[in-house]
Amino acid sequence: MTDYLTLFKDWVIGLGEKHEVDPLILGSLYLVSKLCFFTSLGWVLKTLRAKKPVLTPLLIACISFSMPYLYLVIAGRNLSVWVYIFIALMFTYGGYSIWKKITEKAGPVSV
């Protein structure tokens, strides 16, 4: 089992060196961005139910969602075309799923 973990670690570090991306920074950005994303998505729902403007929390949610991918696009070198296509598809699907969640949960609140 430790051999597989060592092989995986070496593979990830090798990919990072090949594409000039630090895997630790990318992983950290991914974890932090998801925490910020879900927090700001809750904030969006709360402001929608209160019938207040949602632009600020929605922008924060969008930035939080895209942080690790923007790092990959900006800092990464020698990336394949499919990586850019995958990131574009993730942004499209992410925007669609956020829109669906917000419109479903923003209904009237019964107390």
Short mmCIF file of N, CA and C in Angstrom, two decimals:
data_model
loop_
_atom_site.label_atom_id
_atom_site.label_comp_id
_atom_site.label_asym_id
_atom_site.label_seq_id
_atom_site.Cartn_x
_atom_site.Cartn_y
_atom_site.Cartn_z
N MET A 1 0.83 -1.20 0.00
CA MET A 1 0.00 0.00 0.00
C MET A 1 0.87 1.25 0.00
N THR A 2 1.93 1.25 0.79
CA THR A 2 2.80 2.42 0.82
C THR A 2 3.49 2.63 -0.52
N ASP A 3 3.72 1.52 -1.26
CA ASP A 3 4.32 1.65 -2.58
C ASP A 3 3.38 2.42 -3.52
N TYR A 4 2.09 2.15 -3.43
CA TYR A 4 1.12 2.84 -4.28
C TYR A 4 1.02 4.32 -3.90
N LEU A 5 1.07 4.61 -2.61
CA LEU A 5 1.03 6.01 -2.17
C LEU A 5 2.27 6.76 -2.64
N THR A 6 3.41 6.09 -2.58
CA THR A 6 4.65 6.71 -3.04
C THR A 6 4.60 6.93 -4.55
N LEU A 7 4.10 5.95 -5.28
CA LEU A 7 3.96 6.12 -6.73
C LEU A 7 3.01 7.26 -7.07
N PHE A 8 1.89 7.36 -6.34
CA PHE A 8 0.92 8.43 -6.57
C PHE A 8 1.55 9.78 -6.26
N LYS A 9 2.25 9.87 -5.14
CA LYS A 9 2.90 11.13 -4.76
C LYS A 9 3.92 11.55 -5.82
N ASP A 10 4.74 10.60 -6.27
CA ASP A 10 5.73 10.91 -7.30
C ASP A 10 5.07 11.32 -8.61
N TRP A 11 3.95 10.69 -8.94
CA TRP A 11 3.22 11.04 -10.16
C TRP A 11 2.68 12.46 -10.08
N VAL A 12 2.09 12.82 -8.94
CA VAL A 12 1.52 14.16 -8.77
C VAL A 12 2.63 15.21 -8.79
N ILE A 13 3.73 14.95 -8.12
CA ILE A 13 4.84 15.90 -8.11
C ILE A 13 5.43 16.02 -9.52
N GLY A 14 5.52 14.91 -10.23
CA GLY A 14 6.01 14.94 -11.62
C GLY A 14 5.12 15.76 -12.52
N LEU A 15 3.79 15.61 -12.36
CA LEU A 15 2.86 16.43 -13.14
C LEU A 15 3.02 17.91 -12.81
N GLY A 16 3.19 18.20 -11.52
CA GLY A 16 3.38 19.58 -11.11
C GLY A 16 4.62 20.19 -11.72
N GLU A 17 5.71 19.43 -11.74
CA GLU A 17 6.95 19.93 -12.34
C GLU A 17 6.81 20.08 -13.85
N LYS A 18 6.14 19.14 -14.48
CA LYS A 18 5.97 19.18 -15.94
C LYS A 18 5.17 20.40 -16.37
N HIS A 19 4.15 20.74 -15.59
CA HIS A 19 3.26 21.84 -15.95
C HIS A 19 3.53 23.10 -15.15
N GLU A 20 4.60 23.12 -14.37
CA GLU A 20 5.02 24.28 -13.57
C GLU A 20 3.92 24.76 -12.63
N VAL A 21 3.24 23.82 -12.00
CA VAL A 21 2.19 24.12 -11.02
C VAL A 21 2.56 23.42 -9.73
N ASP A 22 2.44 24.13 -8.62
CA ASP A 22 2.72 23.52 -7.32
C ASP A 22 1.48 22.75 -6.86
N PRO A 23 1.58 21.41 -6.73
CA PRO A 23 0.40 20.63 -6.34
C PRO A 23 -0.14 21.00 -4.97
N LEU A 24 0.72 21.41 -4.05
CA LEU A 24 0.27 21.80 -2.72
C LEU A 24 -0.57 23.07 -2.76
N ILE A 25 -0.14 24.03 -3.57
CA ILE A 25 -0.92 25.27 -3.71
C ILE A 25 -2.25 24.97 -4.39
N LEU A 26 -2.23 24.15 -5.43
CA LEU A 26 -3.46 23.82 -6.13
C LEU A 26 -4.44 23.09 -5.22
N GLY A 27 -3.95 22.13 -4.45
CA GLY A 27 -4.82 21.40 -3.52
C GLY A 27 -5.37 22.30 -2.43
N SER A 28 -4.52 23.17 -1.90
CA SER A 28 -4.96 24.11 -0.86
C SER A 28 -6.01 25.07 -1.41
N LEU A 29 -5.75 25.60 -2.60
CA LEU A 29 -6.74 26.49 -3.22
C LEU A 29 -8.07 25.78 -3.44
N TYR A 30 -8.00 24.52 -3.83
CA TYR A 30 -9.22 23.77 -4.08
C TYR A 30 -10.03 23.61 -2.79
N LEU A 31 -9.38 23.21 -1.71
CA LEU A 31 -10.11 23.02 -0.45
C LEU A 31 -10.67 24.32 0.09
N VAL A 32 -9.86 25.37 0.11
CA VAL A 32 -10.31 26.66 0.63
C VAL A 32 -11.42 27.23 -0.24
N SER A 33 -11.28 27.08 -1.55
CA SER A 33 -12.29 27.64 -2.44
C SER A 33 -13.64 26.96 -2.27
N LYS A 34 -13.64 25.66 -2.02
CA LYS A 34 -14.92 24.97 -1.84
C LYS A 34 -15.59 25.39 -0.53
N LEU A 35 -14.82 25.60 0.52
CA LEU A 35 -15.41 26.11 1.77
C LEU A 35 -16.01 27.49 1.56
N CYS A 36 -15.27 28.37 0.90
CA CYS A 36 -15.77 29.72 0.63
C CYS A 36 -16.99 29.68 -0.29
N PHE A 37 -16.96 28.77 -1.26
CA PHE A 37 -18.06 28.66 -2.21
C PHE A 37 -19.36 28.29 -1.51
N PHE A 38 -19.32 27.24 -0.69
CA PHE A 38 -20.55 26.81 -0.03
C PHE A 38 -21.03 27.83 1.00
N THR A 39 -20.12 28.51 1.66
CA THR A 39 -20.50 29.56 2.59
C THR A 39 -21.19 30.71 1.86
N SER A 40 -20.59 31.15 0.76
CA SER A 40 -21.19 32.26 0.03
C SER A 40 -22.48 31.85 -0.68
N LEU A 41 -22.59 30.57 -1.06
CA LEU A 41 -23.84 30.10 -1.65
C LEU A 41 -24.97 30.13 -0.61
N GLY A 42 -24.66 29.80 0.63
CA GLY A 42 -25.64 29.95 1.71
C GLY A 42 -26.02 31.39 1.92
N TRP A 43 -25.04 32.28 1.80
CA TRP A 43 -25.29 33.71 1.93
C TRP A 43 -26.22 34.18 0.80
N VAL A 44 -26.00 33.68 -0.41
CA VAL A 44 -26.87 34.02 -1.54
C VAL A 44 -28.31 33.61 -1.24
N LEU A 45 -28.49 32.39 -0.76
CA LEU A 45 -29.85 31.92 -0.46
C LEU A 45 -30.50 32.76 0.63
N LYS A 46 -29.72 33.12 1.64
CA LYS A 46 -30.26 33.93 2.75
C LYS A 46 -30.69 35.31 2.24
N THR A 47 -29.87 35.93 1.39
CA THR A 47 -30.24 37.25 0.88
C THR A 47 -31.38 37.18 -0.12
N LEU A 48 -31.47 36.08 -0.86
CA LEU A 48 -32.60 35.92 -1.77
C LEU A 48 -33.91 35.81 -1.00
N ARG A 49 -33.90 35.02 0.06
CA ARG A 49 -35.11 34.87 0.87
C ARG A 49 -35.50 36.17 1.56
N ALA A 50 -34.50 37.00 1.89
CA ALA A 50 -34.78 38.29 2.51
C ALA A 50 -35.11 39.36 1.47
N LYS A 51 -35.11 38.96 0.19
CA LYS A 51 -35.40 39.87 -0.93
C LYS A 51 -34.47 41.07 -0.94
N LYS A 52 -33.17 40.80 -0.72
CA LYS A 52 -32.13 41.82 -0.80
C LYS A 52 -31.30 41.56 -2.04
N PRO A 53 -30.46 42.51 -2.45
CA PRO A 53 -29.60 42.30 -3.63
C PRO A 53 -28.59 41.17 -3.39
N VAL A 54 -28.41 40.34 -4.40
CA VAL A 54 -27.55 39.16 -4.26
C VAL A 54 -26.27 39.27 -5.08
N LEU A 55 -25.98 40.42 -5.65
CA LEU A 55 -24.83 40.54 -6.54
C LEU A 55 -23.51 40.25 -5.83
N THR A 56 -23.29 40.84 -4.66
CA THR A 56 -22.02 40.65 -3.94
C THR A 56 -21.81 39.19 -3.53
N PRO A 57 -22.75 38.54 -2.84
CA PRO A 57 -22.50 37.15 -2.48
C PRO A 57 -22.40 36.23 -3.69
N LEU A 58 -23.11 36.56 -4.76
CA LEU A 58 -23.03 35.73 -5.97
C LEU A 58 -21.67 35.87 -6.64
N LEU A 59 -21.13 37.09 -6.68
CA LEU A 59 -19.79 37.28 -7.23
C LEU A 59 -18.73 36.57 -6.39
N ILE A 60 -18.89 36.61 -5.08
CA ILE A 60 -17.94 35.91 -4.21
C ILE A 60 -18.04 34.41 -4.44
N ALA A 61 -19.24 33.89 -4.62
CA ALA A 61 -19.41 32.47 -4.90
C ALA A 61 -18.76 32.08 -6.22
N CYS A 62 -18.92 32.91 -7.23
CA CYS A 62 -18.31 32.62 -8.53
C CYS A 62 -16.79 32.66 -8.47
N ILE A 63 -16.25 33.64 -7.79
CA ILE A 63 -14.79 33.73 -7.64
C ILE A 63 -14.27 32.55 -6.84
N SER A 64 -14.98 32.19 -5.78
CA SER A 64 -14.56 31.05 -4.97
C SER A 64 -14.56 29.76 -5.78
N PHE A 65 -15.57 29.59 -6.63
CA PHE A 65 -15.66 28.38 -7.44
C PHE A 65 -14.50 28.28 -8.42
N SER A 66 -14.07 29.43 -8.95
CA SER A 66 -13.10 29.40 -10.04
C SER A 66 -11.65 29.58 -9.62
N MET A 67 -11.36 29.82 -8.34
CA MET A 67 -9.99 30.07 -7.89
C MET A 67 -8.97 29.02 -8.31
N PRO A 68 -9.17 27.74 -8.00
CA PRO A 68 -8.12 26.77 -8.37
C PRO A 68 -7.95 26.61 -9.87
N TYR A 69 -9.03 26.74 -10.62
CA TYR A 69 -8.95 26.57 -12.06
C TYR A 69 -8.26 27.76 -12.71
N LEU A 70 -8.51 28.95 -12.18
CA LEU A 70 -7.80 30.12 -12.69
C LEU A 70 -6.30 30.01 -12.40
N TYR A 71 -5.95 29.49 -11.22
CA TYR A 71 -4.54 29.27 -10.91
C TYR A 71 -3.92 28.30 -11.91
N LEU A 72 -4.63 27.26 -12.25
CA LEU A 72 -4.13 26.27 -13.19
C LEU A 72 -3.95 26.88 -14.57
N VAL A 73 -4.89 27.69 -15.02
CA VAL A 73 -4.80 28.32 -16.33
C VAL A 73 -3.69 29.37 -16.37
N ILE A 74 -3.56 30.16 -15.30
CA ILE A 74 -2.57 31.24 -15.28
C ILE A 74 -1.15 30.69 -15.07
N ALA A 75 -0.96 29.82 -14.10
CA ALA A 75 0.38 29.36 -13.76
C ALA A 75 0.83 28.14 -14.55
N GLY A 76 -0.11 27.37 -15.07
CA GLY A 76 0.23 26.13 -15.76
C GLY A 76 0.84 26.35 -17.13
N ARG A 77 1.77 25.50 -17.49
CA ARG A 77 2.42 25.54 -18.80
C ARG A 77 2.28 24.16 -19.44
N ASN A 78 2.29 24.13 -20.74
CA ASN A 78 2.24 22.89 -21.51
C ASN A 78 1.00 22.06 -21.19
N LEU A 79 -0.13 22.73 -20.96
CA LEU A 79 -1.37 22.01 -20.69
C LEU A 79 -2.01 21.57 -22.01
N SER A 80 -2.62 20.43 -21.99
CA SER A 80 -3.31 19.92 -23.18
C SER A 80 -4.57 20.74 -23.45
N VAL A 81 -5.03 20.67 -24.68
CA VAL A 81 -6.25 21.39 -25.05
C VAL A 81 -7.44 20.86 -24.28
N TRP A 82 -7.47 19.56 -23.99
CA TRP A 82 -8.62 18.99 -23.29
C TRP A 82 -8.75 19.56 -21.88
N VAL A 83 -7.64 20.01 -21.27
CA VAL A 83 -7.72 20.62 -19.94
C VAL A 83 -8.50 21.92 -20.01
N TYR A 84 -8.22 22.74 -21.02
CA TYR A 84 -8.96 23.99 -21.19
C TYR A 84 -10.43 23.73 -21.50
N ILE A 85 -10.69 22.73 -22.32
CA ILE A 85 -12.08 22.37 -22.64
C ILE A 85 -12.79 21.88 -21.38
N PHE A 86 -12.11 21.05 -20.59
CA PHE A 86 -12.69 20.54 -19.35
C PHE A 86 -13.01 21.68 -18.38
N ILE A 87 -12.09 22.63 -18.24
CA ILE A 87 -12.32 23.77 -17.34
C ILE A 87 -13.50 24.61 -17.84
N ALA A 88 -13.57 24.83 -19.15
CA ALA A 88 -14.70 25.60 -19.69
C ALA A 88 -16.02 24.87 -19.45
N LEU A 89 -16.02 23.56 -19.63
CA LEU A 89 -17.24 22.79 -19.37
C LEU A 89 -17.61 22.80 -17.89
N MET A 90 -16.60 22.76 -17.01
CA MET A 90 -16.88 22.83 -15.58
C MET A 90 -17.48 24.17 -15.19
N PHE A 91 -16.97 25.26 -15.77
CA PHE A 91 -17.54 26.57 -15.49
C PHE A 91 -18.99 26.64 -15.99
N THR A 92 -19.24 26.11 -17.17
CA THR A 92 -20.59 26.12 -17.71
C THR A 92 -21.54 25.30 -16.85
N TYR A 93 -21.13 24.07 -16.53
CA TYR A 93 -21.97 23.22 -15.70
C TYR A 93 -22.12 23.80 -14.28
N GLY A 94 -21.05 24.35 -13.74
CA GLY A 94 -21.11 24.96 -12.41
C GLY A 94 -22.08 26.11 -12.36
N GLY A 95 -22.05 26.97 -13.37
CA GLY A 95 -22.99 28.08 -13.43
C GLY A 95 -24.43 27.60 -13.54
N TYR A 96 -24.64 26.58 -14.36
CA TYR A 96 -25.98 26.02 -14.52
C TYR A 96 -26.48 25.39 -13.21
N SER A 97 -25.61 24.62 -12.54
CA SER A 97 -26.05 23.95 -11.31
C SER A 97 -26.28 24.96 -10.18
N ILE A 98 -25.46 26.01 -10.13
CA ILE A 98 -25.69 27.06 -9.12
C ILE A 98 -27.04 27.72 -9.38
N TRP A 99 -27.31 28.03 -10.64
CA TRP A 99 -28.58 28.66 -10.98
C TRP A 99 -29.76 27.78 -10.58
N LYS A 100 -29.66 26.48 -10.84
CA LYS A 100 -30.73 25.55 -10.48
C LYS A 100 -30.92 25.49 -8.96
N LYS A 101 -29.82 25.41 -8.20
CA LYS A 101 -29.93 25.34 -6.75
C LYS A 101 -30.55 26.60 -6.17
N ILE A 102 -30.13 27.74 -6.70
CA ILE A 102 -30.65 29.01 -6.18
C ILE A 102 -32.13 29.15 -6.49
N THR A 103 -32.53 28.82 -7.70
CA THR A 103 -33.94 28.99 -8.05
C THR A 103 -34.83 27.97 -7.34
N GLU A 104 -34.30 26.78 -7.03
CA GLU A 104 -35.09 25.80 -6.28
C GLU A 104 -35.26 26.19 -4.83
N LYS A 105 -34.19 26.63 -4.20
CA LYS A 105 -34.22 26.89 -2.75
C LYS A 105 -34.65 28.29 -2.39
N ALA A 106 -34.84 29.15 -3.35
CA ALA A 106 -35.20 30.52 -3.05
C ALA A 106 -36.71 30.71 -2.93
N GLY A 107 -37.44 29.63 -2.89
CA GLY A 107 -38.89 29.72 -2.79
C GLY A 107 -39.32 30.30 -1.45
N PRO A 108 -40.61 30.45 -1.27
CA PRO A 108 -41.11 31.05 -0.03
C PRO A 108 -40.77 30.19 1.19
N VAL A 109 -40.47 30.88 2.27
CA VAL A 109 -40.10 30.22 3.51
C VAL A 109 -41.32 30.18 4.42
N SER A 110 -41.70 29.00 4.86
CA SER A 110 -42.83 28.89 5.78
C SER A 110 -42.29 28.78 7.21
N VAL A 111 -42.85 29.57 8.09
CA VAL A 111 -42.38 29.59 9.47
C VAL A 111 -43.36 28.89 10.36
#
